[in-house]
PDB file of C-alpha atoms in Angstrom:
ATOM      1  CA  UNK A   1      63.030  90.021  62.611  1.00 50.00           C
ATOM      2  CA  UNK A   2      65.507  87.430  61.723  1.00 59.00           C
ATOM      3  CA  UNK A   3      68.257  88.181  59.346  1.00 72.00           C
ATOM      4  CA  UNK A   4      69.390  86.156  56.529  1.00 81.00           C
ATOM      5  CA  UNK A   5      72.488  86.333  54.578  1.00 91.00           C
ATOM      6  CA  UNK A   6      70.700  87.089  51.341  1.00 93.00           C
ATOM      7  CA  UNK A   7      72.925  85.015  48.442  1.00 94.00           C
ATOM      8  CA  UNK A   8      70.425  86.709  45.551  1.00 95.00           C
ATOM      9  CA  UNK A   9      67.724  88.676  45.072  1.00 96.00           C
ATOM     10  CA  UNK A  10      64.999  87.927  42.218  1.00 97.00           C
ATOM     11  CA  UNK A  11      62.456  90.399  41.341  1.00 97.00           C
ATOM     12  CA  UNK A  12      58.871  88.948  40.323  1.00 96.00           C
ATOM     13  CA  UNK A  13      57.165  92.398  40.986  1.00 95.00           C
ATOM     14  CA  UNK A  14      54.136  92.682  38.837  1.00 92.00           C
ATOM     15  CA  UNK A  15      54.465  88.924  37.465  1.00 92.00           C
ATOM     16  CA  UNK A  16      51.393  86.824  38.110  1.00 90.00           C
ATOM     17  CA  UNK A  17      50.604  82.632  38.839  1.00 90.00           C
ATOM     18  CA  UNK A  18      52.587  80.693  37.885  1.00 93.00           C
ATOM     19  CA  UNK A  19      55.515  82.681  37.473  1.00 94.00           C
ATOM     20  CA  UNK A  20      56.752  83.755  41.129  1.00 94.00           C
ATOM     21  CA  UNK A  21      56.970  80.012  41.532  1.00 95.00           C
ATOM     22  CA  UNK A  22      58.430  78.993  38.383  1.00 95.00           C
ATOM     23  CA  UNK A  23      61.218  81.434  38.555  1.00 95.00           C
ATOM     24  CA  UNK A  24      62.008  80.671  41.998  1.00 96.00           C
ATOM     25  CA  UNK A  25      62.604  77.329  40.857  1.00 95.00           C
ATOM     26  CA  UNK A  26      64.796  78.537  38.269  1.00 94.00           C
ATOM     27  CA  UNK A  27      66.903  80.716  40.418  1.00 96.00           C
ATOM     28  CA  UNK A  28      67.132  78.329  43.225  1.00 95.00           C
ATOM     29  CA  UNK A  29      68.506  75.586  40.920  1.00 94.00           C
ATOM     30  CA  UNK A  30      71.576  78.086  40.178  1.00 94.00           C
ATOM     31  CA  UNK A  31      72.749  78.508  44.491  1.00 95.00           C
ATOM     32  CA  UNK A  32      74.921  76.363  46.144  1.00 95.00           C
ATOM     33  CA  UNK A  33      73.819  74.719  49.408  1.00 94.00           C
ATOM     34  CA  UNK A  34      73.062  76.840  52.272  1.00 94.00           C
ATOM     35  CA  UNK A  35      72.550  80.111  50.451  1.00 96.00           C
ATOM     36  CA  UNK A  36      69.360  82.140  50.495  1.00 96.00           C
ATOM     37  CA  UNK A  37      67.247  83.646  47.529  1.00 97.00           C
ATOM     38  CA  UNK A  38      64.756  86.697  48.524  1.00 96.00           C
ATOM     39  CA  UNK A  39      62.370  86.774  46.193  1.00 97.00           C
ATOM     40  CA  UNK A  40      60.301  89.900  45.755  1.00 97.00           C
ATOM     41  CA  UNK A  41      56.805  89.745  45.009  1.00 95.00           C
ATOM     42  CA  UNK A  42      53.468  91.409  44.519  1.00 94.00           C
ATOM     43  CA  UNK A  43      51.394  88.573  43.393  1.00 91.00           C
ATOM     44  CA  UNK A  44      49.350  88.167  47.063  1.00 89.00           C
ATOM     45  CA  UNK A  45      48.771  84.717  45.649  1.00 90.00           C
ATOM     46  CA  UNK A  46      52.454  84.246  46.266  1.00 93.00           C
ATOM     47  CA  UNK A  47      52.207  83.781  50.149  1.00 93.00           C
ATOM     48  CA  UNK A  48      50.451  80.483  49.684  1.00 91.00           C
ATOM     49  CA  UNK A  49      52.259  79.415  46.410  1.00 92.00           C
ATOM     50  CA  UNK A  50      55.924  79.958  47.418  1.00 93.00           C
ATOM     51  CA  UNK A  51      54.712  78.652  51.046  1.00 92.00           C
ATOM     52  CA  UNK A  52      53.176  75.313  49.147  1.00 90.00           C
ATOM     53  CA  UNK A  53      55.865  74.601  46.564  1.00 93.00           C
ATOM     54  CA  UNK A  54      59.056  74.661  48.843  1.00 94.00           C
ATOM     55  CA  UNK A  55      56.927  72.617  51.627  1.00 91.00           C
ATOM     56  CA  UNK A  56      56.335  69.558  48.759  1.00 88.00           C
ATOM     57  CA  UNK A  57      59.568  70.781  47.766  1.00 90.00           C
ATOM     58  CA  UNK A  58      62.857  68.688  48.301  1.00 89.00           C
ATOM     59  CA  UNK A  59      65.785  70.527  49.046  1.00 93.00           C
ATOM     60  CA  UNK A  60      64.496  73.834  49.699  1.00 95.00           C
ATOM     61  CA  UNK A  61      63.369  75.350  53.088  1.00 95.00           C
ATOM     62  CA  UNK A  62      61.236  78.432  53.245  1.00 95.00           C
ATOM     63  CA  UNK A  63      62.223  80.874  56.100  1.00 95.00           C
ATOM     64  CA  UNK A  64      60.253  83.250  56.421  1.00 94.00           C
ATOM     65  CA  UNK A  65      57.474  85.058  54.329  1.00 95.00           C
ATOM     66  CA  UNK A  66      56.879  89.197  55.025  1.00 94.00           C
ATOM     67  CA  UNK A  67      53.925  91.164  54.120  1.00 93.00           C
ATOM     68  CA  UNK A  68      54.649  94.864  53.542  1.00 90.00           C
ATOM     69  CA  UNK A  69      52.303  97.515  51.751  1.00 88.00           C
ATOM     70  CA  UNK A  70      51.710  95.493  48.659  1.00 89.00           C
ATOM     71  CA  UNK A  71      54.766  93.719  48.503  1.00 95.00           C
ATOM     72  CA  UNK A  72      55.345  90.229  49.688  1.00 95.00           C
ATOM     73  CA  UNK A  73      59.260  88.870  50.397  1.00 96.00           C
ATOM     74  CA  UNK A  74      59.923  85.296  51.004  1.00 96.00           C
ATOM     75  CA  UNK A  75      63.413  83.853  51.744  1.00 96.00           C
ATOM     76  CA  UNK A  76      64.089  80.504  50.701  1.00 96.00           C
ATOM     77  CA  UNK A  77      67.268  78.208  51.517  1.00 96.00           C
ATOM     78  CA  UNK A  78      67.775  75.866  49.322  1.00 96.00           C
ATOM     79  CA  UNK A  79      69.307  72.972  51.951  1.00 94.00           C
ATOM     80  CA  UNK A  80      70.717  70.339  49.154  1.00 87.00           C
TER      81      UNK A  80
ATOM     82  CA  UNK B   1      48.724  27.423  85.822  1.00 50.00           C
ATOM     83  CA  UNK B   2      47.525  28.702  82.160  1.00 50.00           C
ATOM     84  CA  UNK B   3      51.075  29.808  81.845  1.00 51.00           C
ATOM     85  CA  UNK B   4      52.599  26.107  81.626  1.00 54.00           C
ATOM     86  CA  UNK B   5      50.505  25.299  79.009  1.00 54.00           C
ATOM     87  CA  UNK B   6      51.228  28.016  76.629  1.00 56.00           C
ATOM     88  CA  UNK B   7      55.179  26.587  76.469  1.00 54.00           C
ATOM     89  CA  UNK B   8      57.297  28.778  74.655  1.00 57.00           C
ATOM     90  CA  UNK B   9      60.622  26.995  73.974  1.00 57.00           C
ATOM     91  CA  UNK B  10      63.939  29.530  73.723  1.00 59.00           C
ATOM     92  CA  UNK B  11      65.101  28.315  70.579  1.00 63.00           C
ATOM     93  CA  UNK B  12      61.719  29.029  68.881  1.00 77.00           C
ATOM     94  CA  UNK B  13      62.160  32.733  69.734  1.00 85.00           C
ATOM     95  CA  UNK B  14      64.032  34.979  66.630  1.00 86.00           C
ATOM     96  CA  UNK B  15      66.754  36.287  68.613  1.00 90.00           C
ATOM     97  CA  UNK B  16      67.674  39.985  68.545  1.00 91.00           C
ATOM     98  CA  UNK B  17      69.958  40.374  65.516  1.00 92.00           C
ATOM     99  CA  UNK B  18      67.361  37.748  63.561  1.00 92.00           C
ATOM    100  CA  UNK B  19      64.811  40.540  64.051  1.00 93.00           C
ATOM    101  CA  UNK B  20      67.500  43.270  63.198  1.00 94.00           C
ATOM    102  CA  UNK B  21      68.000  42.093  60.104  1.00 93.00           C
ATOM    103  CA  UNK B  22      64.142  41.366  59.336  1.00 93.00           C
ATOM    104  CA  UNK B  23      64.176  44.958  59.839  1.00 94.00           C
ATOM    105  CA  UNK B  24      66.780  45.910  57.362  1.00 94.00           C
ATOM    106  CA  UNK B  25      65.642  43.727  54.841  1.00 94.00           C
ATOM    107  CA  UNK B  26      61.736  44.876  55.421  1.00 94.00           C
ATOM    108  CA  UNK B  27      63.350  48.901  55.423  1.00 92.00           C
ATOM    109  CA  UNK B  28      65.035  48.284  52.119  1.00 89.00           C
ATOM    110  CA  UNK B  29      61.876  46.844  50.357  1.00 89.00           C
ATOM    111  CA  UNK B  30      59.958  49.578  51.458  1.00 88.00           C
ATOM    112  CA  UNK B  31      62.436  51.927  50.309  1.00 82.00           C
ATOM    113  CA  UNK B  32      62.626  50.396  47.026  1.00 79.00           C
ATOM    114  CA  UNK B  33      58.773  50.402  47.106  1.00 76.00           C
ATOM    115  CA  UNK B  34      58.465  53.902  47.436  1.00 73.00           C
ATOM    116  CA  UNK B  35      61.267  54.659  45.411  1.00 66.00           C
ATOM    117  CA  UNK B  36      61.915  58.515  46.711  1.00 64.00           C
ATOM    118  CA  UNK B  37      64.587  59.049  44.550  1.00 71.00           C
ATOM    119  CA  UNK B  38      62.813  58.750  41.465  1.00 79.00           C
ATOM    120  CA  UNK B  39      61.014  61.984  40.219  1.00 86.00           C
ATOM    121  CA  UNK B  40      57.156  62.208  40.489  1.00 92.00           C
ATOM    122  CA  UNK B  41      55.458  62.711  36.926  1.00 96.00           C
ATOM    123  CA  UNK B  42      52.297  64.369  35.873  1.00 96.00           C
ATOM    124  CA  UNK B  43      50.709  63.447  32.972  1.00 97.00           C
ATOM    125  CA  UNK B  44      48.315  66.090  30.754  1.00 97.00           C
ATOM    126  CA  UNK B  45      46.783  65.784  27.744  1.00 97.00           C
ATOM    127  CA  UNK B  46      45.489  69.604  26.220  1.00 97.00           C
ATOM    128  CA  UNK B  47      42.499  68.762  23.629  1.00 97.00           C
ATOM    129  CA  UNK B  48      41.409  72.581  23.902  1.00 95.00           C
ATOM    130  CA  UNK B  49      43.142  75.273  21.597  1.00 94.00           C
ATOM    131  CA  UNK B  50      40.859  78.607  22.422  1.00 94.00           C
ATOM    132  CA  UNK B  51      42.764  81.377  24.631  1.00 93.00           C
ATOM    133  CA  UNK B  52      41.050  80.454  27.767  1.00 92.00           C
ATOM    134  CA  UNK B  53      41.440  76.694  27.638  1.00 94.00           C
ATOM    135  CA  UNK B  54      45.605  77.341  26.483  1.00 96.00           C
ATOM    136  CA  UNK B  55      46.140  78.692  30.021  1.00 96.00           C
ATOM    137  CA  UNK B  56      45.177  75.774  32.215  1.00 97.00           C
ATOM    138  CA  UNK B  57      47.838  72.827  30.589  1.00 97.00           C
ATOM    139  CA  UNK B  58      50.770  74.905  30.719  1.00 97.00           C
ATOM    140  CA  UNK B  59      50.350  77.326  34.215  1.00 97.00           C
ATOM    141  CA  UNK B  60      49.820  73.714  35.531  1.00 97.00           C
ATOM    142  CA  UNK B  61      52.807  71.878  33.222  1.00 97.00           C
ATOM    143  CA  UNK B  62      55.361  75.175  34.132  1.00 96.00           C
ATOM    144  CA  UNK B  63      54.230  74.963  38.009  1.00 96.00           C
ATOM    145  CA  UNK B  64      54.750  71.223  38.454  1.00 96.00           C
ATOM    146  CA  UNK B  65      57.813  71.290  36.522  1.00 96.00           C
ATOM    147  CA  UNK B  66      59.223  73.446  39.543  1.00 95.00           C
ATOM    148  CA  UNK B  67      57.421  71.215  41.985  1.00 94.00           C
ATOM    149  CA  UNK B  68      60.477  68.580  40.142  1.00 93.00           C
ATOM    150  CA  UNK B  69      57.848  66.397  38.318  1.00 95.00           C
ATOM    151  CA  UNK B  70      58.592  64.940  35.294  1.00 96.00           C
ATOM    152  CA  UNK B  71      55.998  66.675  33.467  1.00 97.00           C
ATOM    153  CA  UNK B  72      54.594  65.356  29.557  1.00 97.00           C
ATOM    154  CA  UNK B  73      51.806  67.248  27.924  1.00 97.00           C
ATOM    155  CA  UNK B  74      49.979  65.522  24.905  1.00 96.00           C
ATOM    156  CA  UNK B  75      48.297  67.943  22.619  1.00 97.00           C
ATOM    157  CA  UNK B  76      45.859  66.526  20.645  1.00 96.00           C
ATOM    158  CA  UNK B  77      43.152  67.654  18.383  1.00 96.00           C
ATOM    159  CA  UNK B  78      42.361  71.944  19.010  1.00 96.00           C
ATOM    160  CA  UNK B  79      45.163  71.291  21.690  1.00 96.00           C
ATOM    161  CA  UNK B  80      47.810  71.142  18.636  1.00 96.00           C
ATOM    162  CA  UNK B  81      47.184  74.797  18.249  1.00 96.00           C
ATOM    163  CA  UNK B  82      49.206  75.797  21.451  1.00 96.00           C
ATOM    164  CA  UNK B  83      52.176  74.544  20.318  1.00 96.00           C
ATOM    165  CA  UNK B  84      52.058  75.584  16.659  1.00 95.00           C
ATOM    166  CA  UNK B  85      54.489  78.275  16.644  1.00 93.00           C
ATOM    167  CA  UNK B  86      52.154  80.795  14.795  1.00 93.00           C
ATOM    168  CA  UNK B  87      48.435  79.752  15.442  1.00 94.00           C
ATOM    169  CA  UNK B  88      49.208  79.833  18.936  1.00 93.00           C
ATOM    170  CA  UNK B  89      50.298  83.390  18.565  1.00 92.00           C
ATOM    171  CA  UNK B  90      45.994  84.083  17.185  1.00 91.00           C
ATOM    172  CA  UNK B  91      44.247  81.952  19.621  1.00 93.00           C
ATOM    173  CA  UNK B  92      40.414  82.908  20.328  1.00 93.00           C
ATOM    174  CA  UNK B  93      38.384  83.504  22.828  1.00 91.00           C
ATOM    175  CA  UNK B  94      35.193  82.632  21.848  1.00 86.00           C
ATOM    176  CA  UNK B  95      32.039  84.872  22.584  1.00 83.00           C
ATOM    177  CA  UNK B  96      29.366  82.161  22.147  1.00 85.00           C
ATOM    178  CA  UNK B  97      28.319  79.539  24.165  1.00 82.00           C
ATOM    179  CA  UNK B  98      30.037  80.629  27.160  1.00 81.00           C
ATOM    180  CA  UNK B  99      27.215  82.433  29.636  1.00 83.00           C
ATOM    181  CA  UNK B 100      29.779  84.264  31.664  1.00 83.00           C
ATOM    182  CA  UNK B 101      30.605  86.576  28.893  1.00 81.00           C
ATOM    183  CA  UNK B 102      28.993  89.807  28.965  1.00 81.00           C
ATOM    184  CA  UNK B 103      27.429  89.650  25.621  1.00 83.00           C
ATOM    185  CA  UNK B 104      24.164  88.088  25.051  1.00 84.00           C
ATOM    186  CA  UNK B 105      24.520  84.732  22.464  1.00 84.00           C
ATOM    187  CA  UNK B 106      22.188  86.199  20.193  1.00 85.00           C
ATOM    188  CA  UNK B 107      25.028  89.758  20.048  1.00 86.00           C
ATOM    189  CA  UNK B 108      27.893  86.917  20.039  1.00 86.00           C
ATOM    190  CA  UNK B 109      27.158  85.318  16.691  1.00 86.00           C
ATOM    191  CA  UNK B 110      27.124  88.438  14.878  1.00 88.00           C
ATOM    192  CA  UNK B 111      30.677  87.673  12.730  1.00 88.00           C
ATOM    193  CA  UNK B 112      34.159  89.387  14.364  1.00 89.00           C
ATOM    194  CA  UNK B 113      32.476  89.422  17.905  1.00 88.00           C
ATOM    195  CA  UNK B 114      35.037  86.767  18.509  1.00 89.00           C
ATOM    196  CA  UNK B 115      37.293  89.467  17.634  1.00 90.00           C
ATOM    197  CA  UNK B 116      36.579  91.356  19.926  1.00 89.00           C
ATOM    198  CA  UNK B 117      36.111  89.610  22.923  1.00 89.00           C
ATOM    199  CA  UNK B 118      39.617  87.578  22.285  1.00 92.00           C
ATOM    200  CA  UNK B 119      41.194  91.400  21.875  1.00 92.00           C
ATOM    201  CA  UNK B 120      39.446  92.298  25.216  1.00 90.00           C
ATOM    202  CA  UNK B 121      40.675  88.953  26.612  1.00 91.00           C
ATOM    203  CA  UNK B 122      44.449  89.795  25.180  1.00 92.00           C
ATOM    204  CA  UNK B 123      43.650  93.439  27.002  1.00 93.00           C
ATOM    205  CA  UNK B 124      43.100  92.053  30.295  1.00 91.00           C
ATOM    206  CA  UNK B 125      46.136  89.730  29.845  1.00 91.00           C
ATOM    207  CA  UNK B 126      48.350  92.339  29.185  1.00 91.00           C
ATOM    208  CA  UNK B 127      47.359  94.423  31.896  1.00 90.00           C
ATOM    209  CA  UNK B 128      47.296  91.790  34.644  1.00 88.00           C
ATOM    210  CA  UNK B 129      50.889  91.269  33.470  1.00 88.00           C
ATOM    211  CA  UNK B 130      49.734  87.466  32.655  1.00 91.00           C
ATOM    212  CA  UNK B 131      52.230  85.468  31.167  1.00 92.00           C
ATOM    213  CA  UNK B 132      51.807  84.649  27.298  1.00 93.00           C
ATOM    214  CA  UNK B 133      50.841  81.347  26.217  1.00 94.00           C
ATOM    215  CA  UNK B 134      54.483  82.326  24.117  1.00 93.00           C
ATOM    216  CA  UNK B 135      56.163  82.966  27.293  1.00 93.00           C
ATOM    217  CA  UNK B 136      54.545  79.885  29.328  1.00 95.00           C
ATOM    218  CA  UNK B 137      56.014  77.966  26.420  1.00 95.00           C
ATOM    219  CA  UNK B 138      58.990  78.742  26.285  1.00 94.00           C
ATOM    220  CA  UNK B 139      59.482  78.958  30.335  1.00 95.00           C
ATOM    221  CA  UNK B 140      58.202  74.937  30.401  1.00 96.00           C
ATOM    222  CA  UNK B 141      60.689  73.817  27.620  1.00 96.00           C
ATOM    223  CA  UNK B 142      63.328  75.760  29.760  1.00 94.00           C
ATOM    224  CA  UNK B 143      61.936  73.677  32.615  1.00 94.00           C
ATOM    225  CA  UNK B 144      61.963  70.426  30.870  1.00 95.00           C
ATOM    226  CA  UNK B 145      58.588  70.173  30.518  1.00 97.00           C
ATOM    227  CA  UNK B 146      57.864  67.458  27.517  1.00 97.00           C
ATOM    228  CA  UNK B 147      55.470  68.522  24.571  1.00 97.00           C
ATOM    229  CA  UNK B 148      54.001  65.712  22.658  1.00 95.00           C
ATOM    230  CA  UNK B 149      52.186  66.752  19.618  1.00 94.00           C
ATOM    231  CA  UNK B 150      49.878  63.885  18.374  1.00 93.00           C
ATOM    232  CA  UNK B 151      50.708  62.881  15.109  1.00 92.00           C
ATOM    233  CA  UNK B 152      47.554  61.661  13.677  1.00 92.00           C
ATOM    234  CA  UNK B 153      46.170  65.465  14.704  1.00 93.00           C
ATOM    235  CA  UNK B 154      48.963  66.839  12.696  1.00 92.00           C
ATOM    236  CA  UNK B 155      48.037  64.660   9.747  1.00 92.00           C
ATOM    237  CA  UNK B 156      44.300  65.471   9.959  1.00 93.00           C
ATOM    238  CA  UNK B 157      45.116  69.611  10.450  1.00 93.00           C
ATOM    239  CA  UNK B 158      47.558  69.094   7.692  1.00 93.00           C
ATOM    240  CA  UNK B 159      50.351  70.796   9.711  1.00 94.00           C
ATOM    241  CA  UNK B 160      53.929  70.215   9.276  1.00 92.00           C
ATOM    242  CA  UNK B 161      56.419  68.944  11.935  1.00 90.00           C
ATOM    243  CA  UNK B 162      58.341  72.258  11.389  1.00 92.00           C
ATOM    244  CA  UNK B 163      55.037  74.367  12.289  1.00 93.00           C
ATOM    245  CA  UNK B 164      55.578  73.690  16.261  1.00 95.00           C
ATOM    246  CA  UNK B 165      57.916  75.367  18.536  1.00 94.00           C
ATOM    247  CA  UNK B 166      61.336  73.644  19.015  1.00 93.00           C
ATOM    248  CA  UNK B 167      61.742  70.976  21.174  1.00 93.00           C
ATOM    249  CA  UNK B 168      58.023  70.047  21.105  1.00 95.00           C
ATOM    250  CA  UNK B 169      58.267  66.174  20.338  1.00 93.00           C
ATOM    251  CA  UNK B 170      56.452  64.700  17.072  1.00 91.00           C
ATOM    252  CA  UNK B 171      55.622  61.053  15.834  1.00 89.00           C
ATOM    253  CA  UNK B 172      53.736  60.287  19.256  1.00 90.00           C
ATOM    254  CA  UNK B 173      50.155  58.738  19.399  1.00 90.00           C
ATOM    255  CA  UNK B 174      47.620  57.844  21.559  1.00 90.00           C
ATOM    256  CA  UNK B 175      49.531  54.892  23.247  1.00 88.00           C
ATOM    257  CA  UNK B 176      52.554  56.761  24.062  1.00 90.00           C
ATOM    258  CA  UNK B 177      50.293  59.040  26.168  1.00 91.00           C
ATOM    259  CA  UNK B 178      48.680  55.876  27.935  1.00 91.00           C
ATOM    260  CA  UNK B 179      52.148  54.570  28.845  1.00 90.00           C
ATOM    261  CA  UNK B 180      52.718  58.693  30.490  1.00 91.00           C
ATOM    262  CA  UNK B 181      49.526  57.990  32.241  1.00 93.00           C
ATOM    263  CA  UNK B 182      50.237  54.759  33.548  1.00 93.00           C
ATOM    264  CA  UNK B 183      53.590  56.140  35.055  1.00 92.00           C
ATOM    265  CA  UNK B 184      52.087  59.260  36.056  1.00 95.00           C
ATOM    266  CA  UNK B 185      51.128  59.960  39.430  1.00 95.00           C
ATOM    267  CA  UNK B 186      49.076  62.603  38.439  1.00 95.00           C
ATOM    268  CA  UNK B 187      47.162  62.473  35.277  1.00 97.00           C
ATOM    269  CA  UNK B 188      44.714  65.152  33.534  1.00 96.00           C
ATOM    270  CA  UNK B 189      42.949  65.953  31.023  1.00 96.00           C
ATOM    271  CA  UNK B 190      41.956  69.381  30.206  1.00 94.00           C
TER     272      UNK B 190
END
């Protein structure tokens, strides 16, 4: 598994649609360039939202989305 | 030879950097055309105000707002309701009329069933750890998320300007949401 130098960490365990999204958003407005936000999740509806919103997404870059024992991670970049 | 007749003088030709510069010029229209800098914008107008039908303007408003759309919802008629800082806090589900509900229509009308099924519906919300229609509010102003409230609406409710959360925008009509629809590349109407 690839390793990421995780900037931040936000916590959306046991938050529901649309809010794993939304507060991605958020957070990711707050990085620099280059740095990386793990965002934990147990929405499963996350895999497909977080994967959908930073592909239509300028400036952000998903890198890679885990599925554990009911928790989903997802590491986003934003790039701009 | 077929070749001689189709005579294609030199000077007739555009030269290399003639063509270059057709390019350009054809790039930078198209790039004005499509305009990539400018933010998308989404366009929704709510007309609903029951529990249910609160949900679907502002998961969608919130969402799109982190997608980076400009995003305007116009809440009109029982659509006011979701942005009037203290109905919005009693909207109802309503048990009649809707044949997915558990009760029979004829055990719905009995008066306070609506009661009931909007506390079961505020149950389920709670428990799912859904957001509030208070907390998707608040998260789309944060966002930048524009709410219009139609003004004749608030004249015919007889609400006051003050009654809405702040930042919701007042003194809008009917036209002002055309003009968001007409710039909107996405426009619904829930």
């Amino acid at each position: 598994m690839t390793e990421y130098e995780i900037t931040e960490t936000l916590d959306v365990q046991g938050e529901n649609c649309p809010m794993p999204v939304v507060k991605t958003k958020q957070n990711i407005d707050r990085l620099e360039a280059g740095e990386v936000l793990e965002i934990l999740a147990t929405d499963p509806g996350s895999m497909s939202d977080l994967g959908g919103w930073a592909d239509t997404t300028d400036g952000v870059e998903l890198l890679d989305q885990e599925e554990g024992d009911d928790i989903y991670t997802h590491y986003v970049r934003k790039t701009e | 030879m077929s070749t001689d007749t189709q005579s294609t003088p030199d000077e007739a030709a555009p030269s290399r950097a003639e063509l270059a510069a057709r390019i350009e010029e054809l790039e930078d229209a198209l790039a004005e055309a499509t305009d990539d800098d400018a933010p998308s914008k989404m366009s929704i107008i709510a007309t609903k105000g029951t529990l249910d039908m609160a949900y679907p303007p502002l998961i969608l408003a919130s969402t799109a707002a982190a997608f980076g759309y400009d995003v305007t919802v116009f809440h009109t008629f029982w659509g006011l309701d979701i942005l009037h800082e203290e109905r919005s806090k009693e909207l109802k589900l309503s048990s009649i009329g809707n044949p997915n509900m558990p009760v029979p229509n004829a055990v719905a009308a009995i008066p306070g069933m609506d009661r009931v099924t909007t506390k079961m519906m505020e149950r389920k919300i709670e428990d799912n750890d859904t957001a509030t229609i208070a907390e998707l509010i608040e998260t789309s102003l944060e966002m930048g998320v524009e709410f219009q409230a139609c003004q004749m609406t608030i004249d015919l409710m007889d609400y006051d300007e003050n009654d809405f959360y702040d930042g919701v925008t007042t003194g809008v009509g009917a036209a002002t949401a055309i003009q968001d629809m007409a710039e909107a590349d996405i426009q619904l109407l829930v």
